[in-house]
mmCIF file of C-alpha atoms in Angstrom:
data_model
loop_
_atom_site.group_PDB
_atom_site.id
_atom_site.type_symbol
_atom_site.label_atom_id
_atom_site.label_comp_id
_atom_site.label_asym_id
_atom_site.label_seq_id
_atom_site.Cartn_x
_atom_site.Cartn_y
_atom_site.Cartn_z
ATOM 1 C CA UNK A 919 121.249 111.826 46.430
ATOM 2 C CA UNK A 920 121.052 114.347 49.218
ATOM 3 C CA UNK A 921 122.008 117.294 47.026
ATOM 4 C CA UNK A 922 120.532 120.641 46.122
ATOM 5 C CA UNK A 923 118.111 119.926 43.324
ATOM 6 C CA UNK A 924 117.433 123.366 41.856
ATOM 7 C CA UNK A 925 119.394 122.954 38.621
ATOM 8 C CA UNK A 926 118.302 119.364 38.028
ATOM 9 C CA UNK A 927 114.667 120.163 38.741
ATOM 10 C CA UNK A 928 114.633 123.104 36.354
ATOM 11 C CA UNK A 929 116.115 121.063 33.520
ATOM 12 C CA UNK A 930 113.750 118.134 33.950
ATOM 13 C CA UNK A 931 110.660 120.167 34.695
ATOM 14 C CA UNK A 932 110.284 121.112 31.049
ATOM 15 C CA UNK A 933 110.038 117.459 30.055
ATOM 16 C CA UNK A 934 107.756 116.216 32.799
ATOM 17 C CA UNK A 935 105.857 119.199 34.121
ATOM 18 C CA UNK A 936 102.807 120.995 32.929
ATOM 19 C CA UNK A 937 104.601 124.010 34.283
ATOM 20 C CA UNK A 938 134.901 119.757 83.532
ATOM 21 C CA UNK A 939 138.193 121.389 83.475
ATOM 22 C CA UNK A 940 138.185 124.184 81.014
ATOM 23 C CA UNK A 941 140.839 125.347 78.649
ATOM 24 C CA UNK A 942 140.972 128.144 76.098
ATOM 25 C CA UNK A 943 140.961 127.816 72.341
ATOM 26 C CA UNK A 944 142.523 131.088 71.273
ATOM 27 C CA UNK A 945 142.786 132.452 67.775
ATOM 28 C CA UNK A 946 145.641 130.034 66.975
ATOM 29 C CA UNK A 947 143.795 126.759 67.650
ATOM 30 C CA UNK A 948 145.717 123.574 67.077
ATOM 31 C CA UNK A 949 143.119 121.038 68.234
ATOM 32 C CA UNK A 950 141.562 118.492 65.914
ATOM 33 C CA UNK A 951 138.319 116.611 65.627
ATOM 34 C CA UNK A 952 139.218 112.939 65.293
ATOM 35 C CA UNK A 953 137.695 112.295 61.872
ATOM 36 C CA UNK A 954 138.723 110.260 58.826
ATOM 37 C CA UNK A 955 141.535 111.516 56.683
ATOM 38 C CA UNK A 956 141.976 111.030 52.965
ATOM 39 C CA UNK A 957 145.641 112.058 52.989
ATOM 40 C CA UNK A 958 148.128 109.874 51.123
ATOM 41 C CA UNK A 959 150.859 107.848 52.771
ATOM 42 C CA UNK A 960 154.519 107.631 51.790
ATOM 43 C CA UNK A 961 153.701 105.326 48.880
ATOM 44 C CA UNK A 962 151.169 107.782 47.479
ATOM 45 C CA UNK A 963 148.221 105.581 48.453
ATOM 46 C CA UNK A 964 145.117 106.732 50.270
ATOM 47 C CA UNK A 965 145.664 105.896 53.908
ATOM 48 C CA UNK A 966 142.455 104.609 55.513
ATOM 49 C CA UNK A 967 144.035 102.354 58.118
ATOM 50 C CA UNK A 968 143.234 104.733 60.947
ATOM 51 C CA UNK A 969 139.863 106.048 59.864
ATOM 52 C CA UNK A 970 137.254 103.592 58.615
ATOM 53 C CA UNK A 971 134.155 105.809 58.387
ATOM 54 C CA UNK A 972 132.678 106.306 54.922
ATOM 55 C CA UNK A 973 130.596 109.366 55.600
ATOM 56 C CA UNK A 974 132.667 111.578 57.918
ATOM 57 C CA UNK A 975 135.289 114.033 56.712
ATOM 58 C CA UNK A 976 138.050 116.118 58.235
ATOM 59 C CA UNK A 977 136.506 119.343 59.479
ATOM 60 C CA UNK A 978 138.204 122.710 59.705
ATOM 61 C CA UNK A 979 137.082 125.347 62.138
ATOM 62 C CA UNK A 980 137.429 128.861 63.453
ATOM 63 C CA UNK A 981 139.455 131.361 61.510
ATOM 64 C CA UNK A 982 142.027 133.319 63.516
ATOM 65 C CA UNK A 983 140.751 136.685 64.636
ATOM 66 C CA UNK A 984 141.972 139.712 62.669
ATOM 67 C CA UNK A 985 144.978 141.346 64.294
ATOM 68 C CA UNK A 986 142.965 144.459 65.055
ATOM 69 C CA UNK A 987 140.204 142.489 66.785
ATOM 70 C CA UNK A 988 139.872 141.845 70.481
ATOM 71 C CA UNK A 989 140.946 138.369 71.478
ATOM 72 C CA UNK A 990 138.240 136.020 72.757
ATOM 73 C CA UNK A 991 138.409 132.594 74.309
ATOM 74 C CA UNK A 992 136.436 129.708 72.809
ATOM 75 C CA UNK A 993 136.208 127.438 75.796
ATOM 76 C CA UNK A 994 135.464 123.747 75.630
ATOM 77 C CA UNK A 995 133.951 121.700 78.424
ATOM 78 C CA UNK A 996 135.839 118.446 78.968
ATOM 79 C CA UNK A 997 133.126 115.838 79.469
ATOM 80 C CA UNK A 998 135.487 113.159 80.730
ATOM 81 C CA UNK A 999 136.872 115.452 83.436
ATOM 82 C CA UNK A 1000 140.468 114.610 82.517
ATOM 83 C CA UNK A 1001 143.418 117.023 82.441
ATOM 84 C CA UNK A 1002 143.454 118.920 79.173
ATOM 85 C CA UNK A 1003 147.068 120.065 78.928
ATOM 86 C CA UNK A 1004 147.531 116.933 76.818
ATOM 87 C CA UNK A 1005 144.404 116.235 74.771
ATOM 88 C CA UNK A 1006 143.354 112.607 74.950
ATOM 89 C CA UNK A 1007 142.464 111.046 71.611
ATOM 90 C CA UNK A 1008 138.733 110.461 71.309
ATOM 91 C CA UNK A 1009 137.877 112.794 74.184
ATOM 92 C CA UNK A 1010 134.370 114.205 73.626
ATOM 93 C CA UNK A 1011 133.983 117.868 74.502
ATOM 94 C CA UNK A 1012 131.341 120.555 74.295
ATOM 95 C CA UNK A 1013 131.759 124.086 72.956
ATOM 96 C CA UNK A 1014 130.842 126.540 75.711
ATOM 97 C CA UNK A 1015 128.275 128.957 74.293
ATOM 98 C CA UNK A 1016 128.325 132.477 75.704
ATOM 99 C CA UNK A 1017 127.791 135.953 74.263
ATOM 100 C CA UNK A 1018 131.357 136.486 72.937
ATOM 101 C CA UNK A 1019 131.376 133.037 71.332
ATOM 102 C CA UNK A 1020 127.995 133.609 69.678
ATOM 103 C CA UNK A 1021 129.218 136.926 68.262
ATOM 104 C CA UNK A 1022 132.366 135.261 66.979
ATOM 105 C CA UNK A 1023 130.483 132.404 65.305
ATOM 106 C CA UNK A 1024 127.988 134.772 63.649
ATOM 107 C CA UNK A 1025 130.902 136.724 62.209
ATOM 108 C CA UNK A 1026 133.344 133.930 61.322
ATOM 109 C CA UNK A 1027 131.394 130.660 61.383
ATOM 110 C CA UNK A 1028 133.174 127.342 61.817
ATOM 111 C CA UNK A 1029 135.792 127.594 59.129
ATOM 112 C CA UNK A 1030 139.527 127.443 58.758
ATOM 113 C CA UNK A 1031 140.673 126.257 62.179
ATOM 114 C CA UNK A 1032 139.925 123.157 64.249
ATOM 115 C CA UNK A 1033 138.022 122.738 67.501
ATOM 116 C CA UNK A 1034 137.818 119.746 69.777
ATOM 117 C CA UNK A 1035 134.046 120.079 70.156
ATOM 118 C CA UNK A 1036 132.207 116.914 69.124
ATOM 119 C CA UNK A 1037 130.686 117.110 65.638
ATOM 120 C CA UNK A 1038 127.092 115.886 65.434
ATOM 121 C CA UNK A 1039 126.556 116.477 61.726
ATOM 122 C CA UNK A 1040 127.857 118.259 58.654
ATOM 123 C CA UNK A 1041 126.428 118.943 55.218
ATOM 124 C CA UNK A 1042 125.535 121.621 52.709
ATOM 125 C CA UNK A 1043 123.314 123.174 55.396
ATOM 126 C CA UNK A 1044 126.281 123.859 57.691
ATOM 127 C CA UNK A 1045 127.840 122.146 60.695
ATOM 128 C CA UNK A 1046 126.340 120.977 63.991
ATOM 129 C CA UNK A 1047 128.550 120.596 67.068
ATOM 130 C CA UNK A 1048 127.826 119.640 70.644
ATOM 131 C CA UNK A 1049 127.698 122.590 73.031
ATOM 132 C CA UNK A 1050 127.039 123.664 76.588
ATOM 133 C CA UNK A 1051 124.602 126.562 76.949
ATOM 134 C CA UNK A 1052 123.493 127.849 80.354
ATOM 135 C CA UNK A 1053 124.744 124.588 81.893
ATOM 136 C CA UNK A 1054 122.567 122.597 79.498
ATOM 137 C CA UNK A 1055 123.766 120.222 76.783
ATOM 138 C CA UNK A 1056 122.752 121.573 73.362
ATOM 139 C CA UNK A 1057 123.345 121.132 69.640
ATOM 140 C CA UNK A 1058 124.821 124.202 67.933
ATOM 141 C CA UNK A 1059 124.144 124.586 64.221
ATOM 142 C CA UNK A 1060 126.211 127.128 62.266
ATOM 143 C CA UNK A 1061 124.819 128.044 58.840
ATOM 144 C CA UNK A 1062 126.500 130.177 56.190
ATOM 145 C CA UNK A 1063 124.034 132.697 54.767
ATOM 146 C CA UNK A 1064 124.054 133.578 51.077
ATOM 147 C CA UNK A 1065 122.289 136.825 51.821
ATOM 148 C CA UNK A 1066 120.152 138.068 54.664
ATOM 149 C CA UNK A 1067 117.087 138.669 52.478
ATOM 150 C CA UNK A 1068 116.897 134.908 52.056
ATOM 151 C CA UNK A 1069 116.265 134.207 55.725
ATOM 152 C CA UNK A 1070 117.274 130.771 56.922
ATOM 153 C CA UNK A 1071 114.332 128.399 56.871
ATOM 154 C CA UNK A 1072 115.191 127.050 60.329
ATOM 155 C CA UNK A 1073 113.562 130.156 61.756
ATOM 156 C CA UNK A 1074 110.204 128.628 60.796
ATOM 157 C CA UNK A 1075 110.577 126.221 63.718
ATOM 158 C CA UNK A 1076 111.561 128.731 66.406
ATOM 159 C CA UNK A 1077 108.093 128.859 67.978
ATOM 160 C CA UNK A 1078 107.282 125.154 67.709
ATOM 161 C CA UNK A 1079 107.012 123.215 70.962
ATOM 162 C CA UNK A 1080 106.140 119.526 70.750
ATOM 163 C CA UNK A 1081 107.564 116.320 72.173
ATOM 164 C CA UNK A 1082 108.199 114.998 68.649
ATOM 165 C CA UNK A 1083 109.883 118.141 67.284
ATOM 166 C CA UNK A 1084 113.374 119.305 68.252
ATOM 167 C CA UNK A 1085 113.056 122.507 70.256
ATOM 168 C CA UNK A 1086 115.012 125.553 69.045
ATOM 169 C CA UNK A 1087 116.255 127.541 72.036
ATOM 170 C CA UNK A 1088 117.783 130.529 70.267
ATOM 171 C CA UNK A 1089 118.673 131.854 66.804
ATOM 172 C CA UNK A 1090 121.443 134.417 66.365
ATOM 173 C CA UNK A 1091 121.979 136.296 63.099
ATOM 174 C CA UNK A 1092 122.538 139.862 61.933
ATOM 175 C CA UNK A 1093 122.017 141.586 58.552
ATOM 176 C CA UNK A 1094 125.684 142.530 58.289
ATOM 177 C CA UNK A 1095 127.069 139.088 59.172
ATOM 178 C CA UNK A 1096 127.505 135.957 57.060
ATOM 179 C CA UNK A 1097 126.478 133.207 59.474
ATOM 180 C CA UNK A 1098 123.557 132.179 61.642
ATOM 181 C CA UNK A 1099 123.935 130.296 64.915
ATOM 182 C CA UNK A 1100 121.040 128.067 65.944
ATOM 183 C CA UNK A 1101 121.000 126.585 69.447
ATOM 184 C CA UNK A 1102 118.819 123.490 69.814
ATOM 185 C CA UNK A 1103 117.969 120.988 72.516
ATOM 186 C CA UNK A 1104 120.102 117.859 72.640
ATOM 187 C CA UNK A 1105 120.133 114.705 74.745
ATOM 188 C CA UNK A 1106 123.166 112.507 75.254
ATOM 189 C CA UNK A 1107 122.860 109.262 73.320
ATOM 190 C CA UNK A 1108 120.690 110.786 70.581
ATOM 191 C CA UNK A 1109 121.008 109.041 67.214
ATOM 192 C CA UNK A 1110 119.745 109.705 63.728
ATOM 193 C CA UNK A 1111 117.022 107.280 62.704
ATOM 194 C CA UNK A 1112 119.100 106.696 59.559
ATOM 195 C CA UNK A 1113 122.027 105.489 61.684
ATOM 196 C CA UNK A 1114 119.789 103.188 63.703
ATOM 197 C CA UNK A 1115 118.250 101.651 60.582
ATOM 198 C CA UNK A 1116 121.728 100.882 59.240
ATOM 199 C CA UNK A 1117 122.671 98.818 62.298
ATOM 200 C CA UNK A 1118 121.921 95.163 62.984
ATOM 201 C CA UNK A 1119 119.780 96.036 65.995
ATOM 202 C CA UNK A 1120 116.495 94.170 65.737
ATOM 203 C CA UNK A 1121 113.423 96.383 65.543
ATOM 204 C CA UNK A 1122 110.129 94.683 66.280
ATOM 205 C CA UNK A 1123 106.765 95.749 64.910
ATOM 206 C CA UNK A 1124 105.926 97.729 68.035
ATOM 207 C CA UNK A 1125 109.154 99.759 67.813
ATOM 208 C CA UNK A 1126 108.706 100.503 64.113
ATOM 209 C CA UNK A 1127 105.119 101.566 64.714
ATOM 210 C CA UNK A 1128 106.277 103.832 67.541
ATOM 211 C CA UNK A 1129 108.733 105.514 65.180
ATOM 212 C CA UNK A 1130 106.045 106.091 62.565
ATOM 213 C CA UNK A 1131 103.519 107.330 65.124
ATOM 214 C CA UNK A 1132 105.961 109.868 66.574
ATOM 215 C CA UNK A 1133 106.953 111.188 63.143
ATOM 216 C CA UNK A 1134 103.292 111.559 62.164
ATOM 217 C CA UNK A 1135 102.452 113.250 65.456
ATOM 218 C CA UNK A 1136 105.280 115.778 65.110
ATOM 219 C CA UNK A 1137 104.558 116.434 61.445
ATOM 220 C CA UNK A 1138 100.853 116.934 62.097
ATOM 221 C CA UNK A 1139 101.760 119.487 64.772
ATOM 222 C CA UNK A 1140 103.953 121.360 62.269
ATOM 223 C CA UNK A 1141 101.141 121.476 59.727
ATOM 224 C CA UNK A 1142 98.650 122.620 62.368
ATOM 225 C CA UNK A 1143 101.005 125.521 63.102
ATOM 226 C CA UNK A 1144 101.432 126.508 59.458
ATOM 227 C CA UNK A 1145 104.812 124.904 58.711
ATOM 228 C CA UNK A 1146 105.708 122.454 55.917
ATOM 229 C CA UNK A 1147 108.919 120.523 56.639
ATOM 230 C CA UNK A 1148 109.554 119.383 53.032
ATOM 231 C CA UNK A 1149 112.583 117.223 53.807
ATOM 232 C CA UNK A 1150 111.244 114.387 55.941
ATOM 233 C CA UNK A 1151 113.677 111.471 55.863
ATOM 234 C CA UNK A 1152 115.434 109.231 58.430
ATOM 235 C CA UNK A 1153 118.458 111.562 58.547
ATOM 236 C CA UNK A 1154 116.179 114.335 59.797
ATOM 237 C CA UNK A 1155 114.616 112.223 62.525
ATOM 238 C CA UNK A 1156 116.390 111.915 65.879
ATOM 239 C CA UNK A 1157 115.818 108.969 68.207
ATOM 240 C CA UNK A 1158 116.271 109.633 71.924
ATOM 241 C CA UNK A 1159 115.680 107.496 74.999
ATOM 242 C CA UNK A 1160 112.728 105.085 75.005
ATOM 243 C CA UNK A 1161 112.779 105.148 71.174
ATOM 244 C CA UNK A 1162 111.062 108.526 71.071
ATOM 245 C CA UNK A 1163 111.461 110.287 67.717
ATOM 246 C CA UNK A 1164 111.915 114.011 67.128
ATOM 247 C CA UNK A 1165 111.777 115.803 63.779
ATOM 248 C CA UNK A 1166 114.773 118.072 63.198
ATOM 249 C CA UNK A 1167 116.455 120.211 60.517
ATOM 250 C CA UNK A 1168 113.923 122.687 59.174
ATOM 251 C CA UNK A 1169 116.461 124.057 56.695
ATOM 252 C CA UNK A 1170 114.199 123.245 53.726
ATOM 253 C CA UNK A 1171 110.928 124.149 55.428
ATOM 254 C CA UNK A 1172 108.351 126.678 54.324
ATOM 255 C CA UNK A 1173 105.567 128.588 56.011
ATOM 256 C CA UNK A 1174 102.241 127.644 54.435
ATOM 257 C CA UNK A 1175 101.400 131.335 53.997
ATOM 258 C CA UNK A 1176 104.699 131.944 52.162
ATOM 259 C CA UNK A 1177 104.833 129.128 49.603
ATOM 260 C CA UNK A 1178 105.161 131.630 46.759
ATOM 261 C CA UNK A 1179 108.765 132.281 47.787
ATOM 262 C CA UNK A 1180 109.677 128.626 48.264
ATOM 263 C CA UNK A 1181 112.728 127.214 46.483
ATOM 264 C CA UNK A 1182 113.222 123.454 46.693
ATOM 265 C CA UNK A 1183 116.588 122.353 48.066
ATOM 266 C CA UNK A 1184 115.590 119.038 49.608
ATOM 267 C CA UNK A 1185 116.447 115.417 48.898
ATOM 268 C CA UNK A 1186 115.204 114.035 45.577
ATOM 269 C CA UNK A 1187 114.665 110.440 46.740
ATOM 270 C CA UNK A 1188 112.112 111.588 49.345
ATOM 271 C CA UNK A 1189 110.554 114.483 47.429
ATOM 272 C CA UNK A 1190 107.018 114.341 46.060
ATOM 273 C CA UNK A 1191 106.840 114.199 42.231
ATOM 274 C CA UNK A 1192 104.815 117.409 42.055
ATOM 275 C CA UNK A 1193 107.573 119.160 44.003
ATOM 276 C CA UNK A 1194 110.194 117.814 41.599
ATOM 277 C CA UNK A 1195 108.113 119.208 38.735
ATOM 278 C CA UNK A 1196 108.347 122.693 40.225
ATOM 279 C CA UNK A 1197 104.814 122.928 41.580
ATOM 280 C CA UNK A 1198 103.995 124.751 44.807
ATOM 281 C CA UNK A 1199 104.432 122.682 48.002
ATOM 282 C CA UNK A 1200 101.470 121.446 50.031
ATOM 283 C CA UNK A 1201 100.941 119.306 53.118
ATOM 284 C CA UNK A 1202 100.630 116.309 50.778
ATOM 285 C CA UNK A 1203 104.306 116.708 49.850
ATOM 286 C CA UNK A 1204 105.209 115.901 53.449
ATOM 287 C CA UNK A 1205 102.816 112.937 53.369
ATOM 288 C CA UNK A 1206 104.667 111.591 50.323
ATOM 289 C CA UNK A 1207 108.044 111.928 52.073
ATOM 290 C CA UNK A 1208 106.516 110.216 55.079
ATOM 291 C CA UNK A 1209 105.576 107.277 52.839
ATOM 292 C CA UNK A 1210 109.164 106.839 51.613
ATOM 293 C CA UNK A 1211 110.377 107.093 55.220
ATOM 294 C CA UNK A 1212 107.882 104.458 56.403
ATOM 295 C CA UNK A 1213 109.090 102.158 53.613
ATOM 296 C CA UNK A 1214 112.680 102.681 54.782
ATOM 297 C CA UNK A 1215 111.746 101.928 58.400
ATOM 298 C CA UNK A 1216 110.140 98.685 57.228
ATOM 299 C CA UNK A 1217 112.862 97.524 54.810
ATOM 300 C CA UNK A 1218 115.913 99.270 56.315
ATOM 301 C CA UNK A 1219 117.317 100.043 52.872
ATOM 302 C CA UNK A 1220 118.027 103.283 51.034
ATOM 303 C CA UNK A 1221 115.347 104.150 48.457
ATOM 304 C CA UNK A 1222 116.230 103.899 44.758
ATOM 305 C CA UNK A 1223 119.714 102.500 45.336
ATOM 306 C CA UNK A 1224 119.497 101.031 41.816
ATOM 307 C CA UNK A 1225 119.544 104.519 40.270
ATOM 308 C CA UNK A 1226 123.029 105.966 40.026
ATOM 309 C CA UNK A 1227 122.192 109.534 39.027
ATOM 310 C CA UNK A 1228 119.777 112.058 40.443
ATOM 311 C CA UNK A 1229 118.526 112.863 36.939
ATOM 312 C CA UNK A 1230 117.473 109.262 36.248
ATOM 313 C CA UNK A 1231 115.826 109.007 39.654
ATOM 314 C CA UNK A 1232 113.749 112.142 39.123
ATOM 315 C CA UNK A 1233 112.776 111.157 35.586
ATOM 316 C CA UNK A 1234 111.570 107.698 36.619
ATOM 317 C CA UNK A 1235 109.737 108.903 39.727
ATOM 318 C CA UNK A 1236 107.956 111.719 37.900
ATOM 319 C CA UNK A 1237 107.440 110.258 34.419
ATOM 320 C CA UNK A 1238 107.029 106.537 35.133
ATOM 321 C CA UNK A 1239 105.785 106.713 38.743
ATOM 322 C CA UNK A 1240 108.544 104.382 39.959
ATOM 323 C CA UNK A 1241 108.570 103.767 43.722
ATOM 324 C CA UNK A 1242 110.909 101.784 46.018
ATOM 325 C CA UNK A 1243 110.711 98.019 45.545
ATOM 326 C CA UNK A 1244 108.561 96.174 48.062
ATOM 327 C CA UNK A 1245 106.704 92.947 48.641
ATOM 328 C CA UNK A 1246 102.983 92.894 47.952
ATOM 329 C CA UNK A 1247 102.137 92.117 51.559
ATOM 330 C CA UNK A 1248 98.663 92.389 53.019
ATOM 331 C CA UNK A 1249 99.487 94.425 56.111
ATOM 332 C CA UNK A 1250 98.802 97.915 57.393
ATOM 333 C CA UNK A 1251 102.375 99.212 57.083
ATOM 334 C CA UNK A 1252 102.547 98.262 53.399
ATOM 335 C CA UNK A 1253 99.128 99.754 52.724
ATOM 336 C CA UNK A 1254 100.180 102.904 54.542
ATOM 337 C CA UNK A 1255 103.369 103.700 52.630
ATOM 338 C CA UNK A 1256 101.732 102.820 49.296
ATOM 339 C CA UNK A 1257 98.877 105.235 49.955
ATOM 340 C CA UNK A 1258 101.224 107.960 51.201
ATOM 341 C CA UNK A 1259 103.319 107.909 48.012
ATOM 342 C CA UNK A 1260 100.354 107.809 45.615
ATOM 343 C CA UNK A 1261 101.087 109.731 42.399
ATOM 344 C CA UNK A 1262 97.828 111.629 42.905
ATOM 345 C CA UNK A 1263 98.379 113.895 45.901
ATOM 346 C CA UNK A 1264 94.634 114.118 46.538
ATOM 347 C CA UNK A 1265 94.558 110.367 47.177
ATOM 348 C CA UNK A 1266 97.174 110.491 49.910
ATOM 349 C CA UNK A 1267 95.731 110.091 53.420
ATOM 350 C CA UNK A 1268 95.654 112.860 56.003
ATOM 351 C CA UNK A 1269 97.007 112.494 59.528
ATOM 352 C CA UNK A 1270 93.795 111.520 61.348
ATOM 353 C CA UNK A 1271 93.400 108.614 58.918
ATOM 354 C CA UNK A 1272 97.075 107.635 59.201
ATOM 355 C CA UNK A 1273 97.001 107.667 63.004
ATOM 356 C CA UNK A 1274 93.788 105.660 62.980
ATOM 357 C CA UNK A 1275 95.472 103.027 60.789
ATOM 358 C CA UNK A 1276 98.509 102.959 63.078
ATOM 359 C CA UNK A 1277 96.266 102.460 66.071
ATOM 360 C CA UNK A 1278 95.707 98.906 64.861
ATOM 361 C CA UNK A 1279 99.407 98.015 64.996
ATOM 362 C CA UNK A 1280 100.699 99.949 68.031
#
């Protein structure tokens, strides 16, 4: 369901809306990220015996430099401190970020060649790899720009500084180039909340409440500083040591004073019905997404798994006010997510009220 919703929203709106040794990776890179392959074997069958992951794909990186360009070296830090003349399978490495590399990535992006840098995430937004910047471990996000006039939304978060929001260290982009390079803080062992919820690790009430509290705290800070996230979901929440949560990926965000130029490209299953109808975003849209996320933390299931198309999901959420299935329990968590996803945005609670309710279960 995590797809760009512009075309679907427009079509449905009419029906429902009122309106470390180091080594060099030169231009001819022959390294690979060890990711699942969908290539066929000798019998013409899909070979999945080596790669079991359902969500990861083979990634291609770094186009060779034009013949008339100066050669640069894309160095990779070998975390395991092992000799690199023969690359060890599964070796995790970090792309060394310096001025020449940043210029190269802004110009070429991560495209046709491969790099041995560890991939942290990939999607329609771009690719995130693990990097080393000024001797500090970082996440490096490379985004392909459609045009420079449509500035990447991640820039909305560049001045945010909060313990529950991922800190952006630097953004590199130029009007004449096709890519943006975003350097963000990263801690070893960081996991997506989505990944954690899909495991069999037991999460007690205190841990779940801590997750919710941190997300609310970070989101309230964003709103207080004039930023709507507009794509709150477990995949955009990182969990670091001590179960601390940090909000990340502001690629669908919007400045409150610039909502007139907003174009929804978020995730339908977590989007407020008024947003799906094409209305202007408000802070209550984030509260709605928070409600779906709280439900997912409680039930550890994907919302609306019974709907097989985005169109049917949007229609039922907007027209029939369908929400994720849940037990009618008499507890604060249930009351909280039900109030957050209320069809009437004015009835959704604000953060002081939410945090006061959570104070009873922390």
